[in-house]
PDB file of C-alpha atoms in Angstrom:
ATOM      1  CA  ASP A1428      -3.035   4.968  -1.369  1.00  0.00           C
ATOM      2  CA  ALA A1429       0.666   5.683  -1.524  1.00  0.00           C
ATOM      3  CA  ASP A1430       2.298   5.576  -4.957  1.00  0.00           C
ATOM      4  CA  VAL A1431       5.495   3.938  -3.653  1.00  0.00           C
ATOM      5  CA  THR A1432       5.230   1.453  -0.806  1.00  0.00           C
ATOM      6  CA  GLN A1433       7.925  -0.334   1.134  1.00  0.00           C
ATOM      7  CA  THR A1434       7.690  -3.403   3.352  1.00  0.00           C
ATOM      8  CA  PRO A1435       8.537  -3.867   6.098  1.00  0.00           C
ATOM      9  CA  ARG A1436       8.657  -0.372   7.592  1.00  0.00           C
ATOM     10  CA  ASN A1437      10.854  -1.519  10.463  1.00  0.00           C
ATOM     11  CA  ARG A1438      13.006  -4.605  10.836  1.00  0.00           C
ATOM     12  CA  ILE A1439      15.367  -5.913  13.484  1.00  0.00           C
ATOM     13  CA  THR A1440      17.606  -8.792  12.490  1.00  0.00           C
ATOM     14  CA  LYS A1441      20.760 -10.525  13.631  1.00  0.00           C
ATOM     15  CA  THR A1442      24.179 -10.603  12.049  1.00  0.00           C
ATOM     16  CA  GLY A1443      24.408 -13.247   9.346  1.00  0.00           C
ATOM     17  CA  LYS A1444      20.710 -13.423   8.603  1.00  0.00           C
ATOM     18  CA  ARG A1445      19.345 -12.996   5.096  1.00  0.00           C
ATOM     19  CA  ILE A1446      16.656 -10.373   4.731  1.00  0.00           C
ATOM     20  CA  MET A1447      14.675  -8.868   1.906  1.00  0.00           C
ATOM     21  CA  LEU A1448      13.195  -5.400   1.647  1.00  0.00           C
ATOM     22  CA  GLU A1449      10.406  -4.970  -0.866  1.00  0.00           C
ATOM     23  CA  CYS A1450       9.239  -2.024  -2.901  1.00  0.00           C
ATOM     24  CA  SER A1451       6.117  -1.654  -5.018  1.00  0.00           C
ATOM     25  CA  GLN A1452       4.952   1.290  -7.084  1.00  0.00           C
ATOM     26  CA  THR A1453       1.718   2.221  -8.785  1.00  0.00           C
ATOM     27  CA  LYS A1454       3.112   5.193 -10.704  1.00  0.00           C
ATOM     28  CA  GLY A1455       3.816   3.143 -13.820  1.00  0.00           C
ATOM     29  CA  HIS A1456       7.438   4.279 -13.851  1.00  0.00           C
ATOM     30  CA  ASP A1457      10.164   2.297 -15.587  1.00  0.00           C
ATOM     31  CA  ARG A1458      12.994   3.332 -13.305  1.00  0.00           C
ATOM     32  CA  MET A1459      13.476   2.207  -9.727  1.00  0.00           C
ATOM     33  CA  TYR A1460      16.212   2.853  -7.179  1.00  0.00           C
ATOM     34  CA  TRP A1461      17.390   1.698  -3.773  1.00  0.00           C
ATOM     35  CA  TYR A1462      19.135   4.154  -1.465  1.00  0.00           C
ATOM     36  CA  ARG A1463      20.380   4.057   2.075  1.00  0.00           C
ATOM     37  CA  GLN A1464      20.556   7.020   4.410  1.00  0.00           C
ATOM     38  CA  ASP A1465      23.036   7.262   7.253  1.00  0.00           C
ATOM     39  CA  PRO A1466      23.267  10.192   9.672  1.00  0.00           C
ATOM     40  CA  GLY A1467      25.368  13.007   8.229  1.00  0.00           C
ATOM     41  CA  LEU A1468      25.815  11.304   4.860  1.00  0.00           C
ATOM     42  CA  GLY A1469      22.653  12.025   2.916  1.00  0.00           C
ATOM     43  CA  LEU A1470      21.351   9.378   0.531  1.00  0.00           C
ATOM     44  CA  ARG A1471      23.663   6.945  -1.207  1.00  0.00           C
ATOM     45  CA  LEU A1472      22.647   4.834  -4.188  1.00  0.00           C
ATOM     46  CA  ILE A1473      22.834   1.048  -3.772  1.00  0.00           C
ATOM     47  CA  TYR A1474      21.309  -0.270  -7.013  1.00  0.00           C
ATOM     48  CA  TYR A1475      19.124   1.061  -9.779  1.00  0.00           C
ATOM     49  CA  SER A1476      17.076  -0.425 -12.588  1.00  0.00           C
ATOM     50  CA  PHE A1477      15.971   1.376 -15.742  1.00  0.00           C
ATOM     51  CA  ASP A1478      13.635  -1.426 -16.786  1.00  0.00           C
ATOM     52  CA  VAL A1479      12.853  -5.030 -15.891  1.00  0.00           C
ATOM     53  CA  LYS A1480      15.897  -6.384 -17.743  1.00  0.00           C
ATOM     54  CA  ASP A1481      18.297  -3.703 -16.586  1.00  0.00           C
ATOM     55  CA  ILE A1482      20.098  -3.743 -13.216  1.00  0.00           C
ATOM     56  CA  ASN A1483      22.995  -1.441 -12.355  1.00  0.00           C
ATOM     57  CA  LYS A1484      25.238  -1.124  -9.343  1.00  0.00           C
ATOM     58  CA  GLY A1485      25.286   2.149  -7.501  1.00  0.00           C
ATOM     59  CA  GLU A1486      27.859   3.730  -5.259  1.00  0.00           C
ATOM     60  CA  ILE A1487      27.623   1.175  -2.423  1.00  0.00           C
ATOM     61  CA  SER A1488      26.395  -2.154  -3.842  1.00  0.00           C
ATOM     62  CA  ASP A1489      28.758  -4.472  -1.909  1.00  0.00           C
ATOM     63  CA  GLY A1490      26.807  -6.747   0.442  1.00  0.00           C
ATOM     64  CA  TYR A1491      23.520  -6.148  -1.363  1.00  0.00           C
ATOM     65  CA  SER A1492      21.653  -7.721  -4.272  1.00  0.00           C
ATOM     66  CA  VAL A1493      18.437  -6.774  -6.036  1.00  0.00           C
ATOM     67  CA  SER A1494      15.686  -8.336  -8.079  1.00  0.00           C
ATOM     68  CA  ARG A1495      13.327  -6.556 -10.473  1.00  0.00           C
ATOM     69  CA  GLN A1496      10.420  -8.960 -10.541  1.00  0.00           C
ATOM     70  CA  ALA A1497       8.149  -6.718 -12.595  1.00  0.00           C
ATOM     71  CA  GLN A1498       7.905  -3.113 -13.657  1.00  0.00           C
ATOM     72  CA  ALA A1499       6.192  -2.352 -10.375  1.00  0.00           C
ATOM     73  CA  LYS A1500       8.398  -4.362  -8.001  1.00  0.00           C
ATOM     74  CA  PHE A1501      12.022  -3.985  -6.984  1.00  0.00           C
ATOM     75  CA  SER A1502      13.403  -5.854  -3.979  1.00  0.00           C
ATOM     76  CA  LEU A1503      16.663  -5.415  -2.089  1.00  0.00           C
ATOM     77  CA  SER A1504      18.361  -8.338  -0.336  1.00  0.00           C
ATOM     78  CA  LEU A1505      21.044  -8.470   2.286  1.00  0.00           C
ATOM     79  CA  GLU A1506      22.453 -11.970   1.892  1.00  0.00           C
ATOM     80  CA  SER A1507      24.262 -11.950   5.227  1.00  0.00           C
ATOM     81  CA  ALA A1508      23.415  -8.878   7.252  1.00  0.00           C
ATOM     82  CA  ILE A1509      26.135  -7.077   9.218  1.00  0.00           C
ATOM     83  CA  PRO A1510      25.785  -4.293  11.819  1.00  0.00           C
ATOM     84  CA  ASN A1511      27.125  -1.550   9.545  1.00  0.00           C
ATOM     85  CA  GLN A1512      24.139  -2.157   7.277  1.00  0.00           C
ATOM     86  CA  THR A1513      21.989  -0.634   9.985  1.00  0.00           C
ATOM     87  CA  ALA A1514      20.416   2.329   8.206  1.00  0.00           C
ATOM     88  CA  LEU A1515      17.280   3.818   6.742  1.00  0.00           C
ATOM     89  CA  TYR A1516      16.542   2.375   3.296  1.00  0.00           C
ATOM     90  CA  PHE A1517      14.535   4.155   0.630  1.00  0.00           C
ATOM     91  CA  CYS A1518      13.076   2.960  -2.623  1.00  0.00           C
ATOM     92  CA  ALA A1519      12.432   5.524  -5.347  1.00  0.00           C
ATOM     93  CA  THR A1520      10.959   5.603  -8.839  1.00  0.00           C
ATOM     94  CA  SER A1521      11.189   7.938 -11.811  1.00  0.00           C
ATOM     95  CA  ASP A1522       9.821   8.142 -15.305  1.00  0.00           C
ATOM     96  CA  ARG A1523      11.880   7.936 -18.461  1.00  0.00           C
ATOM     97  CA  GLY A1524      13.571  11.322 -18.655  1.00  0.00           C
ATOM     98  CA  LEU A1525      13.430  11.916 -22.390  1.00  0.00           C
ATOM     99  CA  ALA A1526      13.539  15.646 -21.936  1.00  0.00           C
ATOM    100  CA  GLY A1527      16.034  15.522 -19.115  1.00  0.00           C
ATOM    101  CA  GLY A1528      15.582  16.828 -15.625  1.00  0.00           C
ATOM    102  CA  GLU A1529      14.362  13.635 -14.003  1.00  0.00           C
ATOM    103  CA  THR A1530      12.519  13.752 -10.671  1.00  0.00           C
ATOM    104  CA  GLN A1531      12.505  10.823  -8.269  1.00  0.00           C
ATOM    105  CA  TYR A1532       9.591   9.830  -6.033  1.00  0.00           C
ATOM    106  CA  PHE A1533      10.314   8.079  -2.769  1.00  0.00           C
ATOM    107  CA  GLY A1534       8.706   5.469  -0.576  1.00  0.00           C
ATOM    108  CA  PRO A1535       8.360   6.013   3.179  1.00  0.00           C
ATOM    109  CA  GLY A1536      11.520   4.097   4.040  1.00  0.00           C
ATOM    110  CA  THR A1537      12.472   0.941   5.925  1.00  0.00           C
ATOM    111  CA  ARG A1538      14.368   1.305   9.173  1.00  0.00           C
ATOM    112  CA  LEU A1539      16.734  -1.655   9.535  1.00  0.00           C
ATOM    113  CA  LEU A1540      18.654  -2.567  12.669  1.00  0.00           C
ATOM    114  CA  VAL A1541      21.238  -5.337  12.474  1.00  0.00           C
ATOM    115  CA  LEU A1542      22.297  -6.628  15.882  1.00  0.00           C
TER     116      LEU A1542
ATOM    117  CA  ASP B 703      34.957  13.206  -1.739  1.00  0.00           C
ATOM    118  CA  GLN B 704      31.576  14.870  -1.362  1.00  0.00           C
ATOM    119  CA  GLN B 705      30.473  16.267  -4.688  1.00  0.00           C
ATOM    120  CA  VAL B 706      27.439  17.972  -3.145  1.00  0.00           C
ATOM    121  CA  LYS B 707      27.883  19.711   0.185  1.00  0.00           C
ATOM    122  CA  GLN B 708      25.419  21.210   2.583  1.00  0.00           C
ATOM    123  CA  ASN B 709      27.660  22.727   5.205  1.00  0.00           C
ATOM    124  CA  SER B 710      24.973  23.655   7.716  1.00  0.00           C
ATOM    125  CA  PRO B 711      23.587  20.581   9.507  1.00  0.00           C
ATOM    126  CA  SER B 712      20.838  22.703  11.025  1.00  0.00           C
ATOM    127  CA  LEU B 713      19.237  26.130  10.785  1.00  0.00           C
ATOM    128  CA  SER B 714      16.779  27.851  13.090  1.00  0.00           C
ATOM    129  CA  VAL B 715      14.539  30.656  11.746  1.00  0.00           C
ATOM    130  CA  GLN B 716      11.718  32.692  13.228  1.00  0.00           C
ATOM    131  CA  GLU B 717       8.286  32.120  11.753  1.00  0.00           C
ATOM    132  CA  GLY B 718       7.516  34.699   9.077  1.00  0.00           C
ATOM    133  CA  ARG B 719      11.169  35.426   8.304  1.00  0.00           C
ATOM    134  CA  ILE B 720      13.217  34.220   5.361  1.00  0.00           C
ATOM    135  CA  SER B 721      14.956  30.830   5.479  1.00  0.00           C
ATOM    136  CA  ILE B 722      18.041  30.448   3.303  1.00  0.00           C
ATOM    137  CA  LEU B 723      19.510  26.998   2.792  1.00  0.00           C
ATOM    138  CA  ASN B 724      22.802  26.641   0.963  1.00  0.00           C
ATOM    139  CA  CYS B 725      24.391  23.961  -1.187  1.00  0.00           C
ATOM    140  CA  ASP B 726      27.766  23.780  -2.934  1.00  0.00           C
ATOM    141  CA  TYR B 727      28.875  21.360  -5.624  1.00  0.00           C
ATOM    142  CA  THR B 728      32.210  20.471  -7.147  1.00  0.00           C
ATOM    143  CA  ASN B 729      31.407  18.526 -10.317  1.00  0.00           C
ATOM    144  CA  SER B 730      31.171  20.803 -13.361  1.00  0.00           C
ATOM    145  CA  MET B 731      29.170  18.078 -15.161  1.00  0.00           C
ATOM    146  CA  PHE B 732      26.197  18.782 -12.920  1.00  0.00           C
ATOM    147  CA  ASP B 733      23.645  20.921 -14.671  1.00  0.00           C
ATOM    148  CA  TYR B 734      20.398  19.979 -12.987  1.00  0.00           C
ATOM    149  CA  PHE B 735      19.702  20.585  -9.327  1.00  0.00           C
ATOM    150  CA  LEU B 736      16.860  19.613  -7.068  1.00  0.00           C
ATOM    151  CA  TRP B 737      15.708  20.315  -3.538  1.00  0.00           C
ATOM    152  CA  TYR B 738      13.841  17.687  -1.574  1.00  0.00           C
ATOM    153  CA  LYS B 739      12.101  18.021   1.744  1.00  0.00           C
ATOM    154  CA  LYS B 740      11.888  15.212   4.288  1.00  0.00           C
ATOM    155  CA  TYR B 741       9.684  14.874   7.347  1.00  0.00           C
ATOM    156  CA  PRO B 742      10.426  12.256  10.042  1.00  0.00           C
ATOM    157  CA  ALA B 743       9.178   8.760   9.181  1.00  0.00           C
ATOM    158  CA  GLU B 744       8.530   9.770   5.573  1.00  0.00           C
ATOM    159  CA  GLY B 745      10.504   9.581   2.350  1.00  0.00           C
ATOM    160  CA  PRO B 746      11.940  12.698   0.706  1.00  0.00           C
ATOM    161  CA  THR B 747       9.494  14.638  -1.450  1.00  0.00           C
ATOM    162  CA  PHE B 748      10.426  16.771  -4.417  1.00  0.00           C
ATOM    163  CA  LEU B 749      10.236  20.507  -3.758  1.00  0.00           C
ATOM    164  CA  ILE B 750      11.764  22.487  -6.597  1.00  0.00           C
ATOM    165  CA  SER B 751      14.411  22.145  -9.297  1.00  0.00           C
ATOM    166  CA  ILE B 752      16.557  24.281 -11.563  1.00  0.00           C
ATOM    167  CA  SER B 753      18.599  23.605 -14.676  1.00  0.00           C
ATOM    168  CA  SER B 754      21.829  25.382 -15.458  1.00  0.00           C
ATOM    169  CA  ILE B 755      20.266  27.447 -18.236  1.00  0.00           C
ATOM    170  CA  LYS B 756      18.529  29.452 -15.519  1.00  0.00           C
ATOM    171  CA  ASP B 757      19.803  31.290 -12.478  1.00  0.00           C
ATOM    172  CA  LYS B 758      16.490  31.431 -10.656  1.00  0.00           C
ATOM    173  CA  ASN B 759      13.337  29.360 -10.364  1.00  0.00           C
ATOM    174  CA  GLU B 760      10.368  30.298  -8.252  1.00  0.00           C
ATOM    175  CA  ASP B 761       7.396  28.302  -7.009  1.00  0.00           C
ATOM    176  CA  GLY B 762       5.192  30.084  -4.513  1.00  0.00           C
ATOM    177  CA  ARG B 763       7.122  30.696  -1.327  1.00  0.00           C
ATOM    178  CA  PHE B 764      10.125  28.732  -2.601  1.00  0.00           C
ATOM    179  CA  THR B 765      12.859  30.156  -4.815  1.00  0.00           C
ATOM    180  CA  VAL B 766      16.059  28.447  -5.856  1.00  0.00           C
ATOM    181  CA  PHE B 767      19.031  30.513  -7.009  1.00  0.00           C
ATOM    182  CA  LEU B 768      21.934  29.063  -8.975  1.00  0.00           C
ATOM    183  CA  ASN B 769      25.376  30.652  -9.243  1.00  0.00           C
ATOM    184  CA  LYS B 770      27.219  28.502 -11.760  1.00  0.00           C
ATOM    185  CA  SER B 771      30.525  30.331 -11.522  1.00  0.00           C
ATOM    186  CA  ALA B 772      30.607  29.769  -7.760  1.00  0.00           C
ATOM    187  CA  LYS B 773      29.085  26.280  -8.045  1.00  0.00           C
ATOM    188  CA  HIS B 774      26.575  27.310  -5.433  1.00  0.00           C
ATOM    189  CA  LEU B 775      22.838  27.141  -5.097  1.00  0.00           C
ATOM    190  CA  SER B 776      20.478  28.306  -2.415  1.00  0.00           C
ATOM    191  CA  LEU B 777      16.859  27.729  -1.478  1.00  0.00           C
ATOM    192  CA  HIS B 778      14.890  30.670  -0.126  1.00  0.00           C
ATOM    193  CA  ILE B 779      11.642  30.173   1.747  1.00  0.00           C
ATOM    194  CA  VAL B 780       9.602  33.327   2.298  1.00  0.00           C
ATOM    195  CA  PRO B 781       7.773  33.613   4.604  1.00  0.00           C
ATOM    196  CA  SER B 782       8.817  30.639   6.708  1.00  0.00           C
ATOM    197  CA  GLN B 783       6.005  28.648   8.263  1.00  0.00           C
ATOM    198  CA  PRO B 784       5.981  26.008  11.027  1.00  0.00           C
ATOM    199  CA  GLY B 785       5.169  23.302   8.472  1.00  0.00           C
ATOM    200  CA  ASP B 786       8.464  24.065   6.761  1.00  0.00           C
ATOM    201  CA  SER B 787      10.320  22.461   9.658  1.00  0.00           C
ATOM    202  CA  ALA B 788      11.968  19.453   8.004  1.00  0.00           C
ATOM    203  CA  VAL B 789      15.268  18.206   6.629  1.00  0.00           C
ATOM    204  CA  TYR B 790      16.108  19.697   3.238  1.00  0.00           C
ATOM    205  CA  PHE B 791      18.321  17.816   0.791  1.00  0.00           C
ATOM    206  CA  CYS B 792      20.096  19.293  -2.184  1.00  0.00           C
ATOM    207  CA  ALA B 793      20.771  16.904  -5.093  1.00  0.00           C
ATOM    208  CA  ALA B 794      22.553  17.264  -8.420  1.00  0.00           C
ATOM    209  CA  SER B 795      22.982  15.390 -11.684  1.00  0.00           C
ATOM    210  CA  PRO B 796      23.719  15.891 -15.343  1.00  0.00           C
ATOM    211  CA  TYR B 797      20.570  17.129 -17.082  1.00  0.00           C
ATOM    212  CA  PHE B 798      20.222  14.315 -19.580  1.00  0.00           C
ATOM    213  CA  VAL B 799      19.674  10.862 -18.218  1.00  0.00           C
ATOM    214  CA  ASP B 800      21.638   7.946 -19.584  1.00  0.00           C
ATOM    215  CA  SER B 801      22.636   4.531 -18.268  1.00  0.00           C
ATOM    216  CA  ASN B 802      25.289   6.099 -16.066  1.00  0.00           C
ATOM    217  CA  TYR B 803      22.876   8.526 -14.481  1.00  0.00           C
ATOM    218  CA  GLN B 804      23.088   9.018 -10.767  1.00  0.00           C
ATOM    219  CA  LEU B 805      21.604  11.685  -8.564  1.00  0.00           C
ATOM    220  CA  ILE B 806      24.185  12.860  -6.020  1.00  0.00           C
ATOM    221  CA  TRP B 807      22.845  14.031  -2.669  1.00  0.00           C
ATOM    222  CA  GLY B 808      24.006  16.400  -0.004  1.00  0.00           C
ATOM    223  CA  ALA B 809      23.885  15.416   3.666  1.00  0.00           C
ATOM    224  CA  GLY B 810      20.857  17.585   4.402  1.00  0.00           C
ATOM    225  CA  THR B 811      20.068  20.629   6.513  1.00  0.00           C
ATOM    226  CA  LYS B 812      17.537  20.417   9.319  1.00  0.00           C
ATOM    227  CA  LEU B 813      15.373  23.545   9.275  1.00  0.00           C
ATOM    228  CA  ILE B 814      13.574  24.484  12.467  1.00  0.00           C
ATOM    229  CA  ILE B 815      10.950  27.223  12.303  1.00  0.00           C
ATOM    230  CA  LYS B 816      10.395  28.851  15.682  1.00  0.00           C
ATOM    231  CA  PRO B 817       6.914  30.239  16.476  1.00  0.00           C
TER     232      PRO B 817
END
């Protein structure tokens, strides 16, 4: 079984609709992240959470919200989807980097199309 | 302002030869660098990393070289194999993780290994 799972894997929605992307992990990591990937731009950080009570905005948080329901679950919501939110979305986890040099582990991605 | 740049969107290499992927960075606060590999329909997977106290790190066929004065790193794959065909992302961060930690990603280089 995959350590980091994302649901759904593909989603088509219409402008103005609210949607939620979900992420679950079995790695026991404290830290979770949401990224989006656009062609030619690499990965950009949307939100991150260092533990259940900690939520931080990333580089491109406008139009998104998150919820950390448990250590293992981190969901991303688009309150009112717009076409330029069409992208590939990745969830990632990492362990507490006490010694530095943190490595992130990624889910398989959710491909979102907003019409 | 791209802090991590991968200037080659794609690279084609003959099987068995050396593949060299390049990455440049601008932020002098970065002292930990990672390479990730991504296959279609999958999330990125960690490949190899290097901290700024080293100028080389080797793991099997993969070697990462860091030139701090030039703010440049490269990934060498020797010998290249068909399974190495993927998109390779360079990422950078400060070594020690704190609440402001973010991993900054390059746009990726698509490596194609020709038989």
